[in-house]
Coordinates of C-alpha atoms (C1' of nucleotides) in Angstrom, one line a residue:
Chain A
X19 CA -20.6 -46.9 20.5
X20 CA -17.7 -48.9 18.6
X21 CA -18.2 -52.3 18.2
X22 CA -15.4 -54.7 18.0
X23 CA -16.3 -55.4 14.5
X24 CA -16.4 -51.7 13.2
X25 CA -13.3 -50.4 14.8
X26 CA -12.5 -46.7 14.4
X27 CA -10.2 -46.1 11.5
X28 CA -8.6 -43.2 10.2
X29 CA -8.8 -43.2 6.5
X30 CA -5.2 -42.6 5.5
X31 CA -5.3 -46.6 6.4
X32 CA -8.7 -47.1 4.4
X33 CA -6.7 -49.3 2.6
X34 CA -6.0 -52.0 4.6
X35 CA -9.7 -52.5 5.1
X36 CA -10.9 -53.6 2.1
X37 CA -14.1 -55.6 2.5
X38 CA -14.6 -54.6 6.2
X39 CA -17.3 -52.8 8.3
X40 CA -15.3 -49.9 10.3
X41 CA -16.6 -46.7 11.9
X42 CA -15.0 -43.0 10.7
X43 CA -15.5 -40.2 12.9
X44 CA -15.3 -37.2 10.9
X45 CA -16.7 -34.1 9.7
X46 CA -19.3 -33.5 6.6
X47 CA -17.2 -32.1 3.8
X48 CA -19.8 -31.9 1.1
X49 CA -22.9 -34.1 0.1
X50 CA -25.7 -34.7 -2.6
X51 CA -28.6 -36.4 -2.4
X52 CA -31.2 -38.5 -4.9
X53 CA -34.4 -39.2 -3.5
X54 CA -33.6 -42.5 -2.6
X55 CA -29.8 -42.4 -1.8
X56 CA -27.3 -40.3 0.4
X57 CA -24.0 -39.1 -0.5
X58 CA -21.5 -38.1 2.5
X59 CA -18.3 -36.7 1.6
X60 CA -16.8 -37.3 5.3
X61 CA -13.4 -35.7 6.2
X62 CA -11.5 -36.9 9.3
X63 CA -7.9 -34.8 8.9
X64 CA -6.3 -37.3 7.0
X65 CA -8.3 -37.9 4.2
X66 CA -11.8 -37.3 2.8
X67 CA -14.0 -40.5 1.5
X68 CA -17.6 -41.0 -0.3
X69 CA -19.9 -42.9 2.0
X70 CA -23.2 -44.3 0.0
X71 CA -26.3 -44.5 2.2
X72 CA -29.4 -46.1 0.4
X73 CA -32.9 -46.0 2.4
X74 CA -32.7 -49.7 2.8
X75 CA -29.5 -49.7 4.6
X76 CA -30.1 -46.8 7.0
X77 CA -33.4 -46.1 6.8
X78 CA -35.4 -43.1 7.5
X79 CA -33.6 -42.1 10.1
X80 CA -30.4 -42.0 8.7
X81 CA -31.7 -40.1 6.1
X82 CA -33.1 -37.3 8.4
X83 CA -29.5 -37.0 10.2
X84 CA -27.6 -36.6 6.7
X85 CA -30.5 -34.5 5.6
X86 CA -30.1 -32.0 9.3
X87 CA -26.3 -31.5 8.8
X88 CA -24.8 -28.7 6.9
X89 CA -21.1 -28.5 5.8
X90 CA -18.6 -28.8 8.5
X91 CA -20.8 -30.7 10.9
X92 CA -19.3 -33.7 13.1
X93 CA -20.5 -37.0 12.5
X94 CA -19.5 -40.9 13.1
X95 CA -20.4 -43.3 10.1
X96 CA -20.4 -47.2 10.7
X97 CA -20.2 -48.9 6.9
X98 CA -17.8 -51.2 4.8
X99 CA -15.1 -50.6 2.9
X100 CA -15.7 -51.0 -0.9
X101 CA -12.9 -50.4 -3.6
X102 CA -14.5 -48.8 -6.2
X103 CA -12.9 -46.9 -9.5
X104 CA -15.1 -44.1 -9.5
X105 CA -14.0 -42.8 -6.1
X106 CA -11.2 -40.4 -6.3
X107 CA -9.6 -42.3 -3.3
X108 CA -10.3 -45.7 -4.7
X109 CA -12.6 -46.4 -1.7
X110 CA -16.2 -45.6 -0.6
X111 CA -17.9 -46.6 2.4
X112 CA -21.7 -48.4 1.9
X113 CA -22.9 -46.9 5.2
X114 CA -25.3 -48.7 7.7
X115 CA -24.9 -46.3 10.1
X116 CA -24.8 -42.7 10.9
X117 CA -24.6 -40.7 13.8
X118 CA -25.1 -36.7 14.1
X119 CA -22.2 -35.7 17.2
X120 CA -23.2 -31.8 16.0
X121 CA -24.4 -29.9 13.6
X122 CA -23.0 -27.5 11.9
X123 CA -24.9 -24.1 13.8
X124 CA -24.7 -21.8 11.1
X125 CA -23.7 -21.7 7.8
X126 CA -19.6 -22.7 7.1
X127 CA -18.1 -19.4 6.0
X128 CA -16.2 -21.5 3.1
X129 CA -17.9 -23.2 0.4
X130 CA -16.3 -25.0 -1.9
X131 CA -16.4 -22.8 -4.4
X132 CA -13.7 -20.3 -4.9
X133 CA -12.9 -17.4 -2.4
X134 CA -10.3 -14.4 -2.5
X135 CA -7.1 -14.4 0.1
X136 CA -8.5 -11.7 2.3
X137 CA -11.5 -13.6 3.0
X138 CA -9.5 -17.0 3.5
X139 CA -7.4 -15.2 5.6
X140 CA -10.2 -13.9 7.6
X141 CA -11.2 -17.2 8.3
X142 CA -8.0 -18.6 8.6
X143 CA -9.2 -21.0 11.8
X144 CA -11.2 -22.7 9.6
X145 CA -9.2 -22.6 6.1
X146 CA -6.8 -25.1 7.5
X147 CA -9.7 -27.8 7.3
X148 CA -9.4 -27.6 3.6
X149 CA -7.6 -30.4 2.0
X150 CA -5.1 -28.1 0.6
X151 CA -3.8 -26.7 3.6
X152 CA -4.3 -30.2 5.5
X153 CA -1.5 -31.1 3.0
X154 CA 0.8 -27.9 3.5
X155 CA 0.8 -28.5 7.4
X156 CA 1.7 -31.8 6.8
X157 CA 4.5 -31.2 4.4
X158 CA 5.6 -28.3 7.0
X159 CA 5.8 -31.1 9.8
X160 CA 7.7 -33.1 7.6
X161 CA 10.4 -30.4 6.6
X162 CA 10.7 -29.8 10.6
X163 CA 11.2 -33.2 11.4
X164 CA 13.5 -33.6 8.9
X165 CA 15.8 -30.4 9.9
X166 CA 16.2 -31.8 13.1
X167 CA 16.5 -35.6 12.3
X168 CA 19.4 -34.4 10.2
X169 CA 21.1 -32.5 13.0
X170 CA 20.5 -34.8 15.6
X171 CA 21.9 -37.2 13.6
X172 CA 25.2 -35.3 12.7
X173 CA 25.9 -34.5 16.3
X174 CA 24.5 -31.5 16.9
X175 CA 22.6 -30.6 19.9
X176 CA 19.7 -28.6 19.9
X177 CA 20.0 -25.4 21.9
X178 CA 17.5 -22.6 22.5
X179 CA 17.9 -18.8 22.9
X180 CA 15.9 -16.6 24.9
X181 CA 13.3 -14.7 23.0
X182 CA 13.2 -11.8 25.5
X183 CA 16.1 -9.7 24.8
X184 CA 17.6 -7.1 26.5
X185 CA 20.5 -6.0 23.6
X186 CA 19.2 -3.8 20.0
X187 CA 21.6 -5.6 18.2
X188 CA 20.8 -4.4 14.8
X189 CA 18.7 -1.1 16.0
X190 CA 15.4 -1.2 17.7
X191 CA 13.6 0.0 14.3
X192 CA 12.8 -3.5 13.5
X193 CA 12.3 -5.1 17.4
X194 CA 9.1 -5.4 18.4
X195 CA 9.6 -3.5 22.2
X196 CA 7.7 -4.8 24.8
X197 CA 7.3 -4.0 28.7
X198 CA 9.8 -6.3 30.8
X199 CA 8.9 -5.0 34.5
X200 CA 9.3 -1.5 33.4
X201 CA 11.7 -1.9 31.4
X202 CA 11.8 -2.4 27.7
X203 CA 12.9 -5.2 26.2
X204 CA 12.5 -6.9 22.7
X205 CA 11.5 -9.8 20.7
X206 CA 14.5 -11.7 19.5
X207 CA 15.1 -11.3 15.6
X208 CA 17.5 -14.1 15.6
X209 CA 19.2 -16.3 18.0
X210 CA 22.7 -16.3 16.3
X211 CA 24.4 -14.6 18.8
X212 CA 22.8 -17.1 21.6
X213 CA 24.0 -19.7 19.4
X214 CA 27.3 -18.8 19.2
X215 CA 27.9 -19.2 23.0
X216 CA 26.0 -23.2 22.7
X217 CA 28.7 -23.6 19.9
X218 CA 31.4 -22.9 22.3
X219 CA 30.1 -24.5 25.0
X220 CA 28.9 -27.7 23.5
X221 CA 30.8 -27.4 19.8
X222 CA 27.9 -27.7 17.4
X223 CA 24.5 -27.1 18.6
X224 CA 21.3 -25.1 16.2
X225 CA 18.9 -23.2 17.5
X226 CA 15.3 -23.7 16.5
X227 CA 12.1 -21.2 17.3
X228 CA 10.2 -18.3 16.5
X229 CA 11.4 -15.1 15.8
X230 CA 10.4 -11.1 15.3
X231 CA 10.8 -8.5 12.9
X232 CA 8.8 -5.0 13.0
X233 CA 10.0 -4.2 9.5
X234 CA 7.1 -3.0 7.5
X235 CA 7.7 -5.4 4.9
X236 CA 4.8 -5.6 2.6
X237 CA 5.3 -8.7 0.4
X238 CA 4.7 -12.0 -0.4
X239 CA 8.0 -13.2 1.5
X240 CA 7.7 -11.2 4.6
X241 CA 5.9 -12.8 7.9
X242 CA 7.0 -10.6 11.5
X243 CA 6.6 -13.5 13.4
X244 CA 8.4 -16.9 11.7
X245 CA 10.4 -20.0 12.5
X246 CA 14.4 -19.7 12.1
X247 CA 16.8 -22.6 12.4
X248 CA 20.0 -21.7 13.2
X249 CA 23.2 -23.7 13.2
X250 CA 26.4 -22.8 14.9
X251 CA 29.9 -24.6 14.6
X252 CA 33.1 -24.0 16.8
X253 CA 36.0 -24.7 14.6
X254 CA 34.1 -24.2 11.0
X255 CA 35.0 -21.7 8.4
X256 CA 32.3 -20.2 5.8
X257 CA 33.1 -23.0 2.9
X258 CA 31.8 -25.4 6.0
X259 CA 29.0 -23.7 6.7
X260 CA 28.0 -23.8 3.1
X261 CA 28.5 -27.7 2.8
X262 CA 26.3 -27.9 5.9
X263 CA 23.6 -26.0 4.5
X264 CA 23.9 -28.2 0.9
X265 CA 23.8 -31.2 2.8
X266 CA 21.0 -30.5 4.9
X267 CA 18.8 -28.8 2.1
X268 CA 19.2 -32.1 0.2
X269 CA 18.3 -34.3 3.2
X270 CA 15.7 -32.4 3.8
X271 CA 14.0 -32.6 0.0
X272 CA 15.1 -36.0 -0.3
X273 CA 12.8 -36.8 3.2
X274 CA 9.8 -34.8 1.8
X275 CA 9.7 -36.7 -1.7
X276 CA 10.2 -39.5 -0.3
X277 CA 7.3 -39.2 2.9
X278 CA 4.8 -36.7 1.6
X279 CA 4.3 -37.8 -2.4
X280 CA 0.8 -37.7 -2.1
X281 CA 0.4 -34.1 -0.3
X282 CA 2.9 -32.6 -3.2
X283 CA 0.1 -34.3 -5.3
X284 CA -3.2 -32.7 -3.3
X285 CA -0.8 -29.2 -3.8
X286 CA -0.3 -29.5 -7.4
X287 CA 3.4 -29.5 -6.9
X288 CA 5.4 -31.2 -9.3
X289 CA 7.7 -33.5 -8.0
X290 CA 10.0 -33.7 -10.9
X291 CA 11.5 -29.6 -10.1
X292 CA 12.4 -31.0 -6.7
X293 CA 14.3 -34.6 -7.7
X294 CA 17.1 -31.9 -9.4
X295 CA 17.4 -30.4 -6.0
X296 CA 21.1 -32.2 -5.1
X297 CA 24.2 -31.7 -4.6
X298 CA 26.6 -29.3 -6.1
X299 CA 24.9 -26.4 -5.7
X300 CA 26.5 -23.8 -8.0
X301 CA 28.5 -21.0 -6.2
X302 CA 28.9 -17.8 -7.7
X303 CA 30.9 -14.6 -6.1
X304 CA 28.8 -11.5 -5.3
X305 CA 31.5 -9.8 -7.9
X306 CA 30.5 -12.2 -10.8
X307 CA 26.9 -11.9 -9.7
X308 CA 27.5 -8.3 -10.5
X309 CA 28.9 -8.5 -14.0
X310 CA 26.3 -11.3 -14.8
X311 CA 23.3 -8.9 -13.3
X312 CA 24.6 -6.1 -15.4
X313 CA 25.0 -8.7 -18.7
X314 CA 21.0 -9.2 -18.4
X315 CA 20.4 -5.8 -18.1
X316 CA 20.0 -4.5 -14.8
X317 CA 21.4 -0.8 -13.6
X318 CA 23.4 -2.3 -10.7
X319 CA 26.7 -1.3 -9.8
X320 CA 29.5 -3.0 -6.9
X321 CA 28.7 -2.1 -3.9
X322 CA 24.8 -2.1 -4.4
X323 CA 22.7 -4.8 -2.7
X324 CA 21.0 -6.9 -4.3
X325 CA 17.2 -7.2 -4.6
X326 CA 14.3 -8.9 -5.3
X327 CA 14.4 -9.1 -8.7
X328 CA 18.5 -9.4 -9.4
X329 CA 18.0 -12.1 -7.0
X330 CA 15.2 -14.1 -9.7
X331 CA 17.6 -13.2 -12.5
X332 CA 20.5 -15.4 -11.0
X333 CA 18.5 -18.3 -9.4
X334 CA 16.9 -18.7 -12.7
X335 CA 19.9 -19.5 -14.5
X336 CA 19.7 -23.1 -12.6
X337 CA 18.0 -25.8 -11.9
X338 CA 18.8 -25.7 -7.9
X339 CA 19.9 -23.8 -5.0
X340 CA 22.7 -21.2 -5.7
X341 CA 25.1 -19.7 -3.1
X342 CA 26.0 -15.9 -3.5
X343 CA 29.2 -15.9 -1.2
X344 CA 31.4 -12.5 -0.3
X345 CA 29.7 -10.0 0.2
X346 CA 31.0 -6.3 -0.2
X347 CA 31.5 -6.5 4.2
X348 CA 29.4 -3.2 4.6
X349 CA 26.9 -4.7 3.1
X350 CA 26.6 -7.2 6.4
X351 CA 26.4 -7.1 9.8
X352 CA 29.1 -6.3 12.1
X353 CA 29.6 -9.9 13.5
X354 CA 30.3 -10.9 10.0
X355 CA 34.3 -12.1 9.7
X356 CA 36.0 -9.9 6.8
X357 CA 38.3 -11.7 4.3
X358 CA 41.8 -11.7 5.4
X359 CA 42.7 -11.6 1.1
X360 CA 40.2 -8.7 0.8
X361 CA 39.0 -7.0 3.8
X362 CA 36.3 -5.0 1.9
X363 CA 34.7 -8.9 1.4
X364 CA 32.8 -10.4 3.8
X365 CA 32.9 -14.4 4.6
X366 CA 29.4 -14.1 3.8
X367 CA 26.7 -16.1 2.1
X368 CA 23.3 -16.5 1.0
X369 CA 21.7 -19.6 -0.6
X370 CA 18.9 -18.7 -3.6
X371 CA 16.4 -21.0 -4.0
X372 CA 15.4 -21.8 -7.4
X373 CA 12.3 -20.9 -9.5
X374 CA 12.5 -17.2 -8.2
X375 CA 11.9 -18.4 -4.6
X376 CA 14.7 -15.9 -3.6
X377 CA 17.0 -15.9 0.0
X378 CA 16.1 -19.0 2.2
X379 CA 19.8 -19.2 4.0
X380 CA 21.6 -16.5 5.2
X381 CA 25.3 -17.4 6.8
X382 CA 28.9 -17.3 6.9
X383 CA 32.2 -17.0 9.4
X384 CA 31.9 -15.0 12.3
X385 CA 34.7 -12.3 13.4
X386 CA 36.4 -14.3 15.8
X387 CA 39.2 -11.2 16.7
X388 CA 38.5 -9.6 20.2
X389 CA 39.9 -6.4 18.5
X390 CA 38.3 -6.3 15.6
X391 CA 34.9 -7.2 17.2
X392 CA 35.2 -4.1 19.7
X393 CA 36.0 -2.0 16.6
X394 CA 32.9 -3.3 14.7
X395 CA 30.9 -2.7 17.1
X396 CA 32.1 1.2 17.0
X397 CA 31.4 1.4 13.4
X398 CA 27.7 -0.1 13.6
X399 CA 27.2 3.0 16.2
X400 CA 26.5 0.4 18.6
X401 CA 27.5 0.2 22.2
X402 CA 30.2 -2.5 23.4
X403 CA 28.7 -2.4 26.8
X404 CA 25.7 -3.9 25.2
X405 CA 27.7 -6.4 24.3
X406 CA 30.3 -7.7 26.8
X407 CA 28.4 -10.9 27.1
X408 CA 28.8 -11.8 23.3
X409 CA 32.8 -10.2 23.2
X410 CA 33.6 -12.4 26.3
X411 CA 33.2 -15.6 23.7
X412 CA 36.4 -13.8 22.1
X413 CA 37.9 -13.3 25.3
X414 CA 37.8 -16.9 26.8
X415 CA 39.5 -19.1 23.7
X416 CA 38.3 -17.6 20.6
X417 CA 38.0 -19.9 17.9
X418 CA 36.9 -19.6 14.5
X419 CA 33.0 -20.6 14.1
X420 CA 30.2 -20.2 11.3
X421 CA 27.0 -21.0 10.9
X422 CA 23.8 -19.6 9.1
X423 CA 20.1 -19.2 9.4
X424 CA 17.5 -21.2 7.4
X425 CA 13.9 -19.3 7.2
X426 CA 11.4 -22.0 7.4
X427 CA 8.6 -20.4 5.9
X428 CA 10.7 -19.7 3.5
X429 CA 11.6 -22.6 2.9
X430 CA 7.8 -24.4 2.8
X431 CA 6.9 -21.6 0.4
X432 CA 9.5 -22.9 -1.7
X433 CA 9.0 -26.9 -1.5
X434 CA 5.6 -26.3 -2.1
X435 CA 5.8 -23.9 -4.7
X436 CA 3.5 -21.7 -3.0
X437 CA 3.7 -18.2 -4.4
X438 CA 3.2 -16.4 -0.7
X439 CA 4.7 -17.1 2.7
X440 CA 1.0 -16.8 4.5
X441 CA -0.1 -20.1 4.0
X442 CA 2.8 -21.9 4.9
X443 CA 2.4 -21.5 9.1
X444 CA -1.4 -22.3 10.9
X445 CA -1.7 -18.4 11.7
X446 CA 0.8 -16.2 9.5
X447 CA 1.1 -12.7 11.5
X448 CA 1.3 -9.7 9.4
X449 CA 1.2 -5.9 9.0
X450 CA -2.1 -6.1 8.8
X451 CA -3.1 -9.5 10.4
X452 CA -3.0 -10.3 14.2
X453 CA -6.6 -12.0 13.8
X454 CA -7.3 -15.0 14.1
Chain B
rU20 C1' 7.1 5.3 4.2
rC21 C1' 6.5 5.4 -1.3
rC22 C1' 4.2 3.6 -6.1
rG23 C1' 0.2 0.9 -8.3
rG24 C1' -4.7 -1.9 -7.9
rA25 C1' -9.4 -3.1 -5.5
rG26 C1' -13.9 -2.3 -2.1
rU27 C1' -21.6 -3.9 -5.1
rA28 C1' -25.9 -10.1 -1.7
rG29 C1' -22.8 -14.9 3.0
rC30 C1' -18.8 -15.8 -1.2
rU31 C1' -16.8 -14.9 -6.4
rC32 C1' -17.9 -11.1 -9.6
rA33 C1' -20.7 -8.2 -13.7
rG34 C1' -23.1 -3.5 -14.2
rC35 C1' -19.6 2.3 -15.0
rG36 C1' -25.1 8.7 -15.5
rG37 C1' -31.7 6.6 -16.0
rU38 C1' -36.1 0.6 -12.0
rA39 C1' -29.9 -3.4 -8.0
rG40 C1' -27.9 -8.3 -11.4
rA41 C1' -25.6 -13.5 -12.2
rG42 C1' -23.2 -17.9 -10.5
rC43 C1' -22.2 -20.4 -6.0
rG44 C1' -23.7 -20.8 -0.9
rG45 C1' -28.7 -20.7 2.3
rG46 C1' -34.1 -22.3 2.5
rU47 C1' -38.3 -25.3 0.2
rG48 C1' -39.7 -29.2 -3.2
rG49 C1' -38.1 -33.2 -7.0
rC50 C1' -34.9 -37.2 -8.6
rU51 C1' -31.7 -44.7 -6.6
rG52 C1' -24.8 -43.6 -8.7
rU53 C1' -23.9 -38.4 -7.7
rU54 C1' -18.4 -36.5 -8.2
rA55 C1' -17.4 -28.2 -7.1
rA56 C1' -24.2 -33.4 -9.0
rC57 C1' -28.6 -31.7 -11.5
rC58 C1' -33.8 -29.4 -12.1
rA59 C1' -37.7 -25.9 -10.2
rC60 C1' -39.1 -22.2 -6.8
rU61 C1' -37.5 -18.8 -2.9
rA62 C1' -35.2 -15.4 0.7
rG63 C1' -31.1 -12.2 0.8
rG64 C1' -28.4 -5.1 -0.6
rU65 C1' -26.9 1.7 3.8
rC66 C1' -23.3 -0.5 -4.0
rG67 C1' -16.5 0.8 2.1
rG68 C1' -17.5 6.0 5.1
rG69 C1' -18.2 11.3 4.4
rG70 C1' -18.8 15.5 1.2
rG71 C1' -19.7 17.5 -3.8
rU72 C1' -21.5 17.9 -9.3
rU73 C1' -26.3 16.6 -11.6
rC74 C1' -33.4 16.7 -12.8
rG75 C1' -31.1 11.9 -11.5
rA76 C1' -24.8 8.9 -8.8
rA77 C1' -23.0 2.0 -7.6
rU78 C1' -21.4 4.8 -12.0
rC79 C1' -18.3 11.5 -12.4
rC80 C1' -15.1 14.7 -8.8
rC81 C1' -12.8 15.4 -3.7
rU82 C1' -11.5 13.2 0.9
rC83 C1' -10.9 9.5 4.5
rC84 C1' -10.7 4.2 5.8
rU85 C1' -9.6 -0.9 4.8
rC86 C1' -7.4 -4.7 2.0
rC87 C1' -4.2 -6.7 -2.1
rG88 C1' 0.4 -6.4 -5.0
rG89 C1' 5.2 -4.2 -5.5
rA90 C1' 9.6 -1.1 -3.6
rG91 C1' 12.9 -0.4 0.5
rC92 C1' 14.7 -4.0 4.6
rC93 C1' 15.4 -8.9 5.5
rA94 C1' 14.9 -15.3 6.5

RNA sequence: UCCGGAGUAGCUCAGCGGUAGAGCGGGUGGCUGUUAACCACUAGGUCGGGGGUUCGAAUCCCUCCUCCGGAGCCA
């Protein structure tokens, strides 16, 4: 039991208890032993500490629990907090008590010693113990509460599609189908078109949840289930859209170097890359991206899309985010507004992300033209019926709206300068992972 | 779907025609300041599956499976 004078204290707060006895509750990270002193490395989820146990403070039978537990067992430890300039935290705990809640049953699949990504992976429930990915889900929690702090905080209201869906917007080759009553019906791929109808009904709303792609995407940026945000504004054009996007992209880095220092530390992740993240980000037509991809010496012509690699070759000509902005319109989806200068130009754009991160934003101005709309819709081979829901938003007092979709993953993967998207969400699903 | 790469102890890997190996992890013992502790001993294997070549295959050939990376598509 706790006693009033050993209170239980998590040790991201070690620090304020200098001098005093307190109780952790914990797990067994790692320990050694001499033959007459214990060392605990205990783990609680927000930090991991050295606890010294000589025989004369806990005697035998402290020594026979620490000697029973394995890694990864629970256990409470009752000591005082000493500063101390060996410990890697500056603190250690002189234990005078220790308590066995369970031990460990078998033998922790992860050792602290090295182990390849299909086997991490495999054991992904108990991965995300280790202090590296204790400090990715906290930065992830951070990045989320800072995406909707800052829309909150700029009026928007938060606004949530269905993610059963009746409608193949963009073909059913990448919907996940599933059995709705007998009838089919499909994992949402994005909430945009949802969104559109908040916007007009509440005037600036985003959208924020899970969504599906069956693409057999094989690569290290490619997750069929992730986490979109999606903001839509009545009365915004595409040069709005991408000020919104800028804006929140900086508050959002700004709020993660400023809250979660020391987890960019446990990462390895230098702070210094993100501090250049600010405003301006450089803008650059898909037509100069072109001449400049073709400068550097790739075979790529107007018209083409751009990949993986073209993509690299422009973001690393800066320091931070760049926006690629009008698009060749066939190139995009239908809903995507065509430039009344150049109609073959969509008000289109995509935001790079530095260091090779490639496409975390993808946005722009929506067709807002009843006509044009229905006529889109023919050329995508798609059915208006399908539709009428989304064209009566053109019907009723059609205004002109934008808006764009952040990945968050993405976006983690990129903050953290993690090289794959799989360790940025608890249980990344895959091609080839649907376990654990 | 296509193109590469890899499957050997619980994990990370070496061995690449001639007796199945190391480090870590596990177990036992030792050590009063260790930091991925150290020292000694010890247990642990259908060398991804199937077929073939050979006196002999983890090793060479064929085939299948699984995983990893990339392409396409996208956030």
């Amino acid at each position: 039991m706790v006693t009033p004078s050993a209170p239980h204290v998590y040790l991201q707060d070690i620090a304020n208890w200098d001098g005093k006895e307190i109780t952790l509750k914990g797990w067994l990270y790692n320990k050694r032993s001499s033959g007459k002193i214990r060392f605990v490395m205990l783990r609680d989820g927000t930090g991991v500490i050295q606890c010294v146990g000589s025989i004369k403070d806990i005697g035998d039978e402290g020594f026979a629990a620490i000697d029973s537990m394995s890694q990864e067992s629970s256990l409470t430890i009752r000591g005082t907090v000493r500063a101390d300039e060996r410990a890697p935290g500056g603190f250690e705990l002189i234990m005078s008590h220790v308590e066995c809640v369970a031990t460990a049953l078998d033998e922790f699949p992860i050792s602290p010693k090295e182990h390849g990504t299909a086997f991490l992976m495999d054991n992904r429930h108990l991965w995300l113990r280790s202090k590296r990915q204790v400090a990715i889900m906290r930065i992830r929690h951070c990045i989320v509460k800072a995406i909707r702090d800052f829309f909150d905080e700029n009026g928007f209201t938060l606004f949530d599609p269905p993610i059963f869906t009746n409608a193949a917007c963009e073909g059913t080759s990448t919907l996940f189908e599933t059995d709705y009553f007998g009838e089919p019906a499909y994992l949402s791929q994005s909430g945009q078109l949802y969104g559109e109808c908040g916007a007009m009904a509440l005037g600036r709303i985003y959208t924020f949840g899970p969504t599906f792609r069956a693409e057999k995407s094989k690569t290290r940026r490619h997750l069929t289930e992730f986490w979109m945000i999606e903001p839509e504004v009545a009365y915004m054009d595409m040069w709005g859209a991408a000020e919104l996007a800028e804006d929140m992209i900086c508050f959002v880095v700004r709020r993660v170097l400023e809250t979660r220092a020391e987890e960019l530390k446990v990462i390895e992740r230098d702070a210094a890359i993100l501090e250049k993240i600010q405003k301006p980000f450089p803008r650059i037509s898909y037509t100069d991206a072109i001449e400049v991809l073709k400068k550097n010496g790739h075979e790529i012509n107007w018209g083409d899309d751009i990949g993986g690699d073209e993509e690299t070759t422009i973001s690393n000509q800066y320091d931070r985010p760049v926006f690629l902005h009008h698009f060749p319109a066939e190139l995009k989806a239908f809903y995507m507004k065509h430039d009344p200068e150049n109609p073959k130009l969509a008000l289109g754009f995509d935001v790079l992300a530095p260091e090779g991160k490639g496409e975390v934003v993808g946005g722009g101005q929506r067709e807002d033209s009843y006509e044009e709309l229905v006529a889109r819709i023919g050329e995508h081979g798609l059915k208006v019926e399908d539709f009428s829901w989304y064209l009566d938003l053109r019907k009723y007092g059609s205004v002109p709206h934008a808006g764009f979709g952040l990945g968050l993953e993405r976006t983690v993967a990129w903050l953290c300068g993690l090289p794959h998207v799989r360790e940025t969400i608890p249980f990344p699903r895959m091609i080839s992972r649907l376990k654990p």
